[in-house]
PDB file of C-alpha atoms in Angstrom:
ATOM      1  CA  MET A 258      13.726   5.195  23.444  1.00  0.00           C
ATOM      2  CA  ASN A 259      15.350   7.485  21.307  1.00  0.00           C
ATOM      3  CA  ALA A 260      14.479   7.659  17.697  1.00  0.00           C
ATOM      4  CA  PRO A 261      17.027   6.594  15.197  1.00  0.00           C
ATOM      5  CA  ALA A 262      18.536   9.504  13.602  1.00  0.00           C
ATOM      6  CA  GLN A 263      17.774   8.516   9.753  1.00  0.00           C
ATOM      7  CA  LYS A 264      14.198   6.950   9.194  1.00  0.00           C
ATOM      8  CA  THR A 265      14.038   4.545   6.652  1.00  0.00           C
ATOM      9  CA  ALA A 266      11.040   3.306   4.352  1.00  0.00           C
ATOM     10  CA  VAL A 267       9.995   1.209   2.112  1.00  0.00           C
ATOM     11  CA  VAL A 268       7.273   2.149  -0.447  1.00  0.00           C
ATOM     12  CA  THR A 269       6.283  -0.828  -2.610  1.00  0.00           C
ATOM     13  CA  GLY A 270       4.660  -0.129  -6.240  1.00  0.00           C
ATOM     14  CA  ALA A 271       6.564   3.035  -6.286  1.00  0.00           C
ATOM     15  CA  GLY A 272       7.097   3.412  -9.829  1.00  0.00           C
ATOM     16  CA  SER A 273       3.673   5.502 -10.097  1.00  0.00           C
ATOM     17  CA  GLY A 274       0.436   6.570  -8.737  1.00  0.00           C
ATOM     18  CA  ILE A 275       0.123   6.568  -5.213  1.00  0.00           C
ATOM     19  CA  GLY A 276       2.933   4.814  -4.332  1.00  0.00           C
ATOM     20  CA  ARG A 277       5.416   7.547  -6.151  1.00  0.00           C
ATOM     21  CA  SER A 278       3.438  10.367  -4.407  1.00  0.00           C
ATOM     22  CA  VAL A 279       4.010   8.801  -1.042  1.00  0.00           C
ATOM     23  CA  ALA A 280       7.444   7.593  -1.524  1.00  0.00           C
ATOM     24  CA  LEU A 281       8.346  11.394  -3.183  1.00  0.00           C
ATOM     25  CA  ALA A 282       6.570  12.813  -0.076  1.00  0.00           C
ATOM     26  CA  LEU A 283       8.544  10.834   2.606  1.00  0.00           C
ATOM     27  CA  ALA A 284      11.842  11.779   0.734  1.00  0.00           C
ATOM     28  CA  GLY A 285      10.369  15.505   0.651  1.00  0.00           C
ATOM     29  CA  ALA A 286      10.237  14.885   4.813  1.00  0.00           C
ATOM     30  CA  GLY A 287      13.542  13.455   5.033  1.00  0.00           C
ATOM     31  CA  TRP A 288      13.029  10.051   4.775  1.00  0.00           C
ATOM     32  CA  THR A 289      15.123   7.698   3.263  1.00  0.00           C
ATOM     33  CA  VAL A 290      13.236   6.059   0.884  1.00  0.00           C
ATOM     34  CA  VAL A 291      13.145   2.297  -0.707  1.00  0.00           C
ATOM     35  CA  VAL A 292      11.187   2.492  -3.916  1.00  0.00           C
ATOM     36  CA  ALA A 293      10.500  -1.589  -5.299  1.00  0.00           C
ATOM     37  CA  GLY A 294       8.382  -2.829  -8.189  1.00  0.00           C
ATOM     38  CA  ARG A 295       8.505  -4.677 -11.260  1.00  0.00           C
ATOM     39  CA  ARG A 296       9.875  -2.320 -13.860  1.00  0.00           C
ATOM     40  CA  PRO A 297      13.293  -0.760 -12.864  1.00  0.00           C
ATOM     41  CA  GLU A 298      12.215   2.279 -15.317  1.00  0.00           C
ATOM     42  CA  PRO A 299       9.623   3.812 -13.631  1.00  0.00           C
ATOM     43  CA  LEU A 300      11.709   2.899 -10.384  1.00  0.00           C
ATOM     44  CA  GLU A 301      14.641   5.005 -11.495  1.00  0.00           C
ATOM     45  CA  ALA A 302      11.789   7.899 -12.874  1.00  0.00           C
ATOM     46  CA  THR A 303      10.639   7.956  -9.023  1.00  0.00           C
ATOM     47  CA  ALA A 304      14.140   8.360  -7.761  1.00  0.00           C
ATOM     48  CA  ALA A 305      15.110  11.081 -10.616  1.00  0.00           C
ATOM     49  CA  ALA A 306      12.094  13.044  -9.239  1.00  0.00           C
ATOM     50  CA  ALA A 307      13.054  13.046  -5.561  1.00  0.00           C
ATOM     51  CA  GLY A 308      15.515  15.986  -6.452  1.00  0.00           C
ATOM     52  CA  GLY A 309      18.681  14.409  -4.780  1.00  0.00           C
ATOM     53  CA  ALA A 310      17.028  13.154  -1.947  1.00  0.00           C
ATOM     54  CA  GLU A 311      17.773   9.516  -0.860  1.00  0.00           C
ATOM     55  CA  VAL A 312      15.877   7.304  -2.600  1.00  0.00           C
ATOM     56  CA  LEU A 313      16.660   3.136  -3.935  1.00  0.00           C
ATOM     57  CA  PRO A 314      15.348   1.826  -6.824  1.00  0.00           C
ATOM     58  CA  VAL A 315      14.918  -2.096  -6.054  1.00  0.00           C
ATOM     59  CA  THR A 316      13.340  -4.538  -8.963  1.00  0.00           C
ATOM     60  CA  ALA A 317      11.079  -6.525  -6.548  1.00  0.00           C
ATOM     61  CA  ASP A 318       7.550  -8.674  -7.574  1.00  0.00           C
ATOM     62  CA  VAL A 319       5.959  -8.492  -3.780  1.00  0.00           C
ATOM     63  CA  SER A 320       4.178 -11.716  -5.108  1.00  0.00           C
ATOM     64  CA  ASP A 321       7.702 -13.456  -5.300  1.00  0.00           C
ATOM     65  CA  PRO A 322       9.056 -14.861  -1.962  1.00  0.00           C
ATOM     66  CA  ALA A 323      12.805 -14.782  -3.214  1.00  0.00           C
ATOM     67  CA  ASP A 324      12.234 -11.100  -4.430  1.00  0.00           C
ATOM     68  CA  VAL A 325      10.604 -10.303  -0.990  1.00  0.00           C
ATOM     69  CA  ALA A 326      13.653 -11.394   0.665  1.00  0.00           C
ATOM     70  CA  ALA A 327      16.324 -10.273  -1.277  1.00  0.00           C
ATOM     71  CA  LEU A 328      14.256  -6.576  -0.936  1.00  0.00           C
ATOM     72  CA  PHE A 329      14.389  -6.265   2.733  1.00  0.00           C
ATOM     73  CA  THR A 330      18.223  -7.640   2.670  1.00  0.00           C
ATOM     74  CA  ALA A 331      19.051  -5.132   0.744  1.00  0.00           C
ATOM     75  CA  VAL A 332      17.223  -2.454   2.887  1.00  0.00           C
ATOM     76  CA  ARG A 333      19.024  -4.324   5.904  1.00  0.00           C
ATOM     77  CA  GLU A 334      22.759  -4.196   4.407  1.00  0.00           C
ATOM     78  CA  ARG A 335      22.555  -1.331   3.088  1.00  0.00           C
ATOM     79  CA  TYR A 336      20.880   1.072   5.953  1.00  0.00           C
ATOM     80  CA  GLY A 337      20.300  -1.248   9.324  1.00  0.00           C
ATOM     81  CA  ARG A 338      17.176  -0.469  10.150  1.00  0.00           C
ATOM     82  CA  LEU A 339      13.733  -0.373   8.717  1.00  0.00           C
ATOM     83  CA  ASP A 340      11.142   2.199  10.126  1.00  0.00           C
ATOM     84  CA  LEU A 341       8.266   2.327   7.964  1.00  0.00           C
ATOM     85  CA  LEU A 342       6.740  -0.466   5.077  1.00  0.00           C
ATOM     86  CA  PHE A 343       4.009   1.104   2.911  1.00  0.00           C
ATOM     87  CA  ASN A 344       2.307  -1.789   1.439  1.00  0.00           C
ATOM     88  CA  ASN A 345       0.723  -0.194  -1.433  1.00  0.00           C
ATOM     89  CA  ALA A 346       1.631  -2.190  -4.577  1.00  0.00           C
ATOM     90  CA  GLY A 347      -1.763  -3.775  -6.054  1.00  0.00           C
ATOM     91  CA  THR A 348      -4.054  -4.403  -9.010  1.00  0.00           C
ATOM     92  CA  PHE A 349      -7.562  -4.679 -10.069  1.00  0.00           C
ATOM     93  CA  GLY A 350      -7.850  -6.941 -12.655  1.00  0.00           C
ATOM     94  CA  PRO A 351      -9.636  -7.197 -15.765  1.00  0.00           C
ATOM     95  CA  ALA A 352     -11.906  -4.342 -15.884  1.00  0.00           C
ATOM     96  CA  GLY A 353     -15.795  -4.777 -16.703  1.00  0.00           C
ATOM     97  CA  VAL A 354     -15.502  -8.673 -16.513  1.00  0.00           C
ATOM     98  CA  ALA A 355     -18.765 -10.332 -14.681  1.00  0.00           C
ATOM     99  CA  LEU A 356     -18.045 -12.994 -11.929  1.00  0.00           C
ATOM    100  CA  GLU A 357     -19.299 -15.633 -13.605  1.00  0.00           C
ATOM    101  CA  ASP A 358     -16.446 -15.311 -16.364  1.00  0.00           C
ATOM    102  CA  LEU A 359     -13.655 -14.522 -14.429  1.00  0.00           C
ATOM    103  CA  SER A 360     -10.735 -16.683 -14.920  1.00  0.00           C
ATOM    104  CA  TYR A 361      -8.979 -18.452 -12.337  1.00  0.00           C
ATOM    105  CA  GLU A 362      -5.592 -16.523 -13.615  1.00  0.00           C
ATOM    106  CA  ALA A 363      -7.064 -13.276 -13.168  1.00  0.00           C
ATOM    107  CA  TRP A 364      -8.402 -14.280  -9.591  1.00  0.00           C
ATOM    108  CA  ARG A 365      -5.150 -15.801  -8.503  1.00  0.00           C
ATOM    109  CA  GLN A 366      -3.168 -12.575  -9.627  1.00  0.00           C
ATOM    110  CA  VAL A 367      -5.013 -10.204  -8.414  1.00  0.00           C
ATOM    111  CA  VAL A 368      -5.086 -12.659  -4.745  1.00  0.00           C
ATOM    112  CA  ASP A 369      -1.429 -12.730  -5.384  1.00  0.00           C
ATOM    113  CA  VAL A 370      -0.053  -9.235  -5.717  1.00  0.00           C
ATOM    114  CA  ASN A 371      -3.065  -7.316  -3.560  1.00  0.00           C
ATOM    115  CA  LEU A 372      -2.867 -10.168  -0.706  1.00  0.00           C
ATOM    116  CA  THR A 373      -0.113 -12.793  -0.840  1.00  0.00           C
ATOM    117  CA  GLY A 374       1.733  -9.926  -1.929  1.00  0.00           C
ATOM    118  CA  ALA A 375       0.974  -7.726   1.179  1.00  0.00           C
ATOM    119  CA  PHE A 376       1.473 -10.309   3.746  1.00  0.00           C
ATOM    120  CA  LEU A 377       5.093 -11.733   2.234  1.00  0.00           C
ATOM    121  CA  CYS A 378       6.046  -7.879   2.505  1.00  0.00           C
ATOM    122  CA  ALA A 379       4.715  -7.009   6.079  1.00  0.00           C
ATOM    123  CA  GLN A 380       6.175 -10.506   7.137  1.00  0.00           C
ATOM    124  CA  ALA A 381       9.385  -9.745   5.761  1.00  0.00           C
ATOM    125  CA  ALA A 382       9.267  -5.701   7.909  1.00  0.00           C
ATOM    126  CA  PHE A 383       8.017  -7.258  10.859  1.00  0.00           C
ATOM    127  CA  ARG A 384      11.009  -9.920  10.938  1.00  0.00           C
ATOM    128  CA  GLN A 385      13.329  -6.819  10.625  1.00  0.00           C
ATOM    129  CA  MET A 386      11.966  -4.379  13.026  1.00  0.00           C
ATOM    130  CA  LYS A 387      11.652  -7.420  15.797  1.00  0.00           C
ATOM    131  CA  GLN A 388      15.357  -8.331  15.893  1.00  0.00           C
ATOM    132  CA  GLN A 389      16.693  -3.908  15.337  1.00  0.00           C
ATOM    133  CA  ASP A 390      17.667  -1.977  17.894  1.00  0.00           C
ATOM    134  CA  PRO A 391      15.907   0.119  18.835  1.00  0.00           C
ATOM    135  CA  GLN A 392      13.275  -2.480  18.526  1.00  0.00           C
ATOM    136  CA  GLY A 393       9.730  -1.656  16.529  1.00  0.00           C
ATOM    137  CA  GLY A 394       8.337   0.462  13.282  1.00  0.00           C
ATOM    138  CA  ARG A 395       5.466   0.732  11.216  1.00  0.00           C
ATOM    139  CA  ILE A 396       3.536  -1.008   8.632  1.00  0.00           C
ATOM    140  CA  ILE A 397       1.197   1.103   6.458  1.00  0.00           C
ATOM    141  CA  ASN A 398      -1.500  -1.246   4.537  1.00  0.00           C
ATOM    142  CA  ASN A 399      -2.859   0.424   1.038  1.00  0.00           C
ATOM    143  CA  GLY A 400      -6.884  -0.830   1.307  1.00  0.00           C
ATOM    144  CA  SER A 401      -9.253   1.060  -0.664  1.00  0.00           C
ATOM    145  CA  ILE A 402     -12.683   2.275  -0.257  1.00  0.00           C
ATOM    146  CA  SER A 403     -13.578  -1.293  -1.764  1.00  0.00           C
ATOM    147  CA  ALA A 404     -12.684  -2.801   1.940  1.00  0.00           C
ATOM    148  CA  HIS A 405     -15.984  -1.345   3.031  1.00  0.00           C
ATOM    149  CA  VAL A 406     -18.079  -1.022  -0.334  1.00  0.00           C
ATOM    150  CA  PRO A 407     -17.752  -3.376  -3.729  1.00  0.00           C
ATOM    151  CA  ARG A 408     -17.959  -1.680  -7.103  1.00  0.00           C
ATOM    152  CA  PRO A 409     -19.786  -3.670 -10.052  1.00  0.00           C
ATOM    153  CA  HIS A 410     -17.642  -6.583 -11.283  1.00  0.00           C
ATOM    154  CA  SER A 411     -14.790  -6.385  -9.084  1.00  0.00           C
ATOM    155  CA  VAL A 412     -14.911  -9.448  -7.113  1.00  0.00           C
ATOM    156  CA  ALA A 413     -11.502 -10.150  -6.748  1.00  0.00           C
ATOM    157  CA  TYR A 414     -10.177  -6.440  -5.750  1.00  0.00           C
ATOM    158  CA  THR A 415     -12.934  -6.588  -3.185  1.00  0.00           C
ATOM    159  CA  ALA A 416     -12.362  -9.602  -1.676  1.00  0.00           C
ATOM    160  CA  THR A 417      -8.660  -8.965  -1.302  1.00  0.00           C
ATOM    161  CA  LYS A 418      -9.096  -5.501  -0.283  1.00  0.00           C
ATOM    162  CA  HIS A 419     -11.704  -6.836   2.803  1.00  0.00           C
ATOM    163  CA  ALA A 420      -8.903  -9.288   3.451  1.00  0.00           C
ATOM    164  CA  VAL A 421      -6.008  -6.127   3.880  1.00  0.00           C
ATOM    165  CA  THR A 422      -8.583  -5.461   6.713  1.00  0.00           C
ATOM    166  CA  GLY A 423      -8.082  -8.647   8.648  1.00  0.00           C
ATOM    167  CA  LEU A 424      -4.236  -8.229   7.518  1.00  0.00           C
ATOM    168  CA  THR A 425      -3.903  -4.964   9.126  1.00  0.00           C
ATOM    169  CA  LYS A 426      -5.814  -6.021  12.682  1.00  0.00           C
ATOM    170  CA  SER A 427      -3.454  -9.147  13.065  1.00  0.00           C
ATOM    171  CA  LEU A 428      -0.371  -7.478  12.344  1.00  0.00           C
ATOM    172  CA  SER A 429      -1.612  -4.556  15.016  1.00  0.00           C
ATOM    173  CA  LEU A 430      -2.201  -6.927  17.798  1.00  0.00           C
ATOM    174  CA  ASP A 431       0.579  -9.042  16.713  1.00  0.00           C
ATOM    175  CA  GLY A 432       2.896  -6.007  16.573  1.00  0.00           C
ATOM    176  CA  ARG A 433       2.026  -4.587  20.191  1.00  0.00           C
ATOM    177  CA  PRO A 434       5.124  -6.697  22.318  1.00  0.00           C
ATOM    178  CA  TYR A 435       7.537  -5.414  19.798  1.00  0.00           C
ATOM    179  CA  ARG A 436       6.263  -1.836  19.262  1.00  0.00           C
ATOM    180  CA  ILE A 437       5.328  -2.370  16.080  1.00  0.00           C
ATOM    181  CA  ALA A 438       2.210  -0.270  15.051  1.00  0.00           C
ATOM    182  CA  CYS A 439       0.317  -1.248  11.922  1.00  0.00           C
ATOM    183  CA  GLY A 440      -2.611   1.310  10.094  1.00  0.00           C
ATOM    184  CA  GLN A 441      -4.218   1.407   6.824  1.00  0.00           C
ATOM    185  CA  ILE A 442      -5.254   3.959   4.673  1.00  0.00           C
ATOM    186  CA  ASP A 443      -8.682   3.411   2.721  1.00  0.00           C
ATOM    187  CA  ILE A 444      -8.356   5.571  -0.934  1.00  0.00           C
ATOM    188  CA  GLY A 445     -11.104   6.579  -2.990  1.00  0.00           C
ATOM    189  CA  ASN A 446     -10.515   7.875  -6.333  1.00  0.00           C
ATOM    190  CA  ALA A 447      -6.846   9.398  -6.170  1.00  0.00           C
ATOM    191  CA  ALA A 448      -5.980  10.568  -9.900  1.00  0.00           C
ATOM    192  CA  THR A 449      -3.836   7.799 -10.789  1.00  0.00           C
ATOM    193  CA  GLU A 450      -3.122   5.584 -14.164  1.00  0.00           C
ATOM    194  CA  MET A 451      -5.472   3.183 -12.095  1.00  0.00           C
ATOM    195  CA  THR A 452      -8.219   5.805 -11.790  1.00  0.00           C
ATOM    196  CA  GLU A 453      -8.650   6.941 -15.165  1.00  0.00           C
ATOM    197  CA  ARG A 454     -11.672   5.535 -16.324  1.00  0.00           C
ATOM    198  CA  MET A 455     -13.421   7.404 -13.305  1.00  0.00           C
ATOM    199  CA  GLN A 456     -13.272  10.477 -15.061  1.00  0.00           C
ATOM    200  CA  THR A 457     -15.015   9.446 -18.983  1.00  0.00           C
ATOM    201  CA  GLY A 458     -17.104   7.239 -17.057  1.00  0.00           C
ATOM    202  CA  ILE A 459     -17.689   4.243 -14.878  1.00  0.00           C
ATOM    203  CA  LEU A 460     -20.075   1.599 -14.279  1.00  0.00           C
ATOM    204  CA  GLN A 461     -22.561   2.395 -11.023  1.00  0.00           C
ATOM    205  CA  ALA A 462     -24.416  -0.355  -8.896  1.00  0.00           C
ATOM    206  CA  ASN A 463     -27.532   1.253 -10.786  1.00  0.00           C
ATOM    207  CA  GLY A 464     -26.056  -0.242 -14.318  1.00  0.00           C
ATOM    208  CA  GLN A 465     -25.738   3.479 -15.497  1.00  0.00           C
ATOM    209  CA  LEU A 466     -22.497   5.053 -16.311  1.00  0.00           C
ATOM    210  CA  ALA A 467     -21.003   8.133 -14.721  1.00  0.00           C
ATOM    211  CA  VAL A 468     -18.066  10.261 -14.648  1.00  0.00           C
ATOM    212  CA  GLU A 469     -16.721  10.795 -10.853  1.00  0.00           C
ATOM    213  CA  PRO A 470     -15.005  13.281  -9.126  1.00  0.00           C
ATOM    214  CA  VAL A 471     -10.767  12.261  -7.909  1.00  0.00           C
ATOM    215  CA  MET A 472      -8.469  14.094  -6.078  1.00  0.00           C
ATOM    216  CA  ASP A 473      -4.788  14.495  -5.964  1.00  0.00           C
ATOM    217  CA  ALA A 474      -2.555  11.666  -4.989  1.00  0.00           C
ATOM    218  CA  ALA A 475      -0.615  14.575  -2.828  1.00  0.00           C
ATOM    219  CA  ASP A 476      -3.434  14.496  -0.695  1.00  0.00           C
ATOM    220  CA  VAL A 477      -3.106  10.830  -0.046  1.00  0.00           C
ATOM    221  CA  ALA A 478       0.373  10.855   0.128  1.00  0.00           C
ATOM    222  CA  ARG A 479       0.236  13.904   2.965  1.00  0.00           C
ATOM    223  CA  THR A 480      -1.897  11.594   4.793  1.00  0.00           C
ATOM    224  CA  VAL A 481       0.925   8.809   5.065  1.00  0.00           C
ATOM    225  CA  VAL A 482       3.196  10.921   5.691  1.00  0.00           C
ATOM    226  CA  HIS A 483       1.127  12.301   8.717  1.00  0.00           C
ATOM    227  CA  MET A 484       0.387   8.445   9.870  1.00  0.00           C
ATOM    228  CA  ALA A 485       4.324   7.510   9.363  1.00  0.00           C
ATOM    229  CA  GLU A 486       5.589  10.176  11.622  1.00  0.00           C
ATOM    230  CA  LEU A 487       3.641   9.692  14.560  1.00  0.00           C
ATOM    231  CA  PRO A 488       5.472   8.511  17.948  1.00  0.00           C
ATOM    232  CA  LEU A 489       5.220   4.533  18.435  1.00  0.00           C
ATOM    233  CA  GLU A 490       2.631   5.106  20.920  1.00  0.00           C
ATOM    234  CA  ALA A 491       0.170   6.577  18.602  1.00  0.00           C
ATOM    235  CA  ASN A 492      -1.399   4.860  15.533  1.00  0.00           C
ATOM    236  CA  VAL A 493      -3.945   5.430  13.034  1.00  0.00           C
ATOM    237  CA  GLN A 494      -5.604   2.506  13.033  1.00  0.00           C
ATOM    238  CA  PHE A 495      -7.529   3.619  10.257  1.00  0.00           C
ATOM    239  CA  ALA A 496      -8.392   6.341   7.686  1.00  0.00           C
ATOM    240  CA  THR A 497     -10.290   6.942   4.489  1.00  0.00           C
ATOM    241  CA  VAL A 498      -9.122   9.692   2.258  1.00  0.00           C
ATOM    242  CA  MET A 499     -11.540  10.191  -0.619  1.00  0.00           C
ATOM    243  CA  ALA A 500     -12.829  12.750  -3.207  1.00  0.00           C
ATOM    244  CA  THR A 501     -15.594  14.552  -1.212  1.00  0.00           C
ATOM    245  CA  THR A 502     -18.534  13.885  -3.823  1.00  0.00           C
ATOM    246  CA  MET A 503     -17.591  10.599  -4.873  1.00  0.00           C
ATOM    247  CA  PRO A 504     -20.291   8.200  -4.434  1.00  0.00           C
ATOM    248  CA  TYR A 505     -19.234   6.515  -1.327  1.00  0.00           C
ATOM    249  CA  ILE A 506     -21.618   7.779   1.214  1.00  0.00           C
ATOM    250  CA  GLY A 507     -24.869   6.972   0.010  1.00  0.00           C
ATOM    251  CA  ARG A 508     -23.413   3.827  -2.997  1.00  0.00           C
ATOM    252  CA  GLY A 509     -25.374   2.061  -4.493  1.00  0.00           C
TER     253      GLY A 509
END
C-alpha cells in the first residue's frame, strides 16, 4: 500500500514544553503539523519557530468535546487526512497538596485534561484514520514515569497516567483491523516549565527535598519522531525516556 506523499500530524499541548519540541521536530522532519492548545499566542510562537515549515495553530481545549470536534474537522478539511496524533496535553494539578486536601474541582480538572482529553482526541483521530484512504495512522500517547510509579502528593496525576496506559492498550487492540497503531512514551524529567521544581528541590518518598537531574526535551522529541516514522506494520508499544540518573529505578 502506498504511503501518502505528505504526512499530517496533530500535536496537542503544543504551545510549550514537550509539545512544542515534538511539533518542531516533526516539522523539521518534513511533516505538516497542526499544533493545538488553549491559548493562541504560544501556538503562534511554536509555528513561528518552525522556520517556514507548514505548522497550523488551532486553538482548542482538549477537555471540550466541541473544541475537539472542530480541531479534527479543521484538519480533515484543510489536509484531507491525518497520519499521527501526539496526545500530549496534560496538567499536574496543584503542587504539594496532600490527598485528603485535594478538592473535587482540582481532581476533575486533572482528569478532564489528562484522561478525558486524551480519549476525546484519540476517538476523533481514530474515526478519521479508519475512514480515510489509505486507511490507518498512528496515535502516540504521552504517559509519564508516573504511569509506573507515583510521586508523593500526586494522586490525580498518577491515576490519570495509569489510565492513559489502559487507553493505549485498548487503542492498540481496537485499531488492529484498520491499520491504526498506538504506542506510548513515558517521560521522566524533561526540562520544561512543568519540571522547573526538579531543579530547585522536590519532595521525595522519604520526606526529604532533593534536586533531580533533567534532560533536554529535544531528546524526547527525537524519540517521538522515530516512533512516528515507523511503517504501520511496526510499532513501539511503550518507550521510556528519562534523565539517566533521576530517581526512578530505585525510587522510594
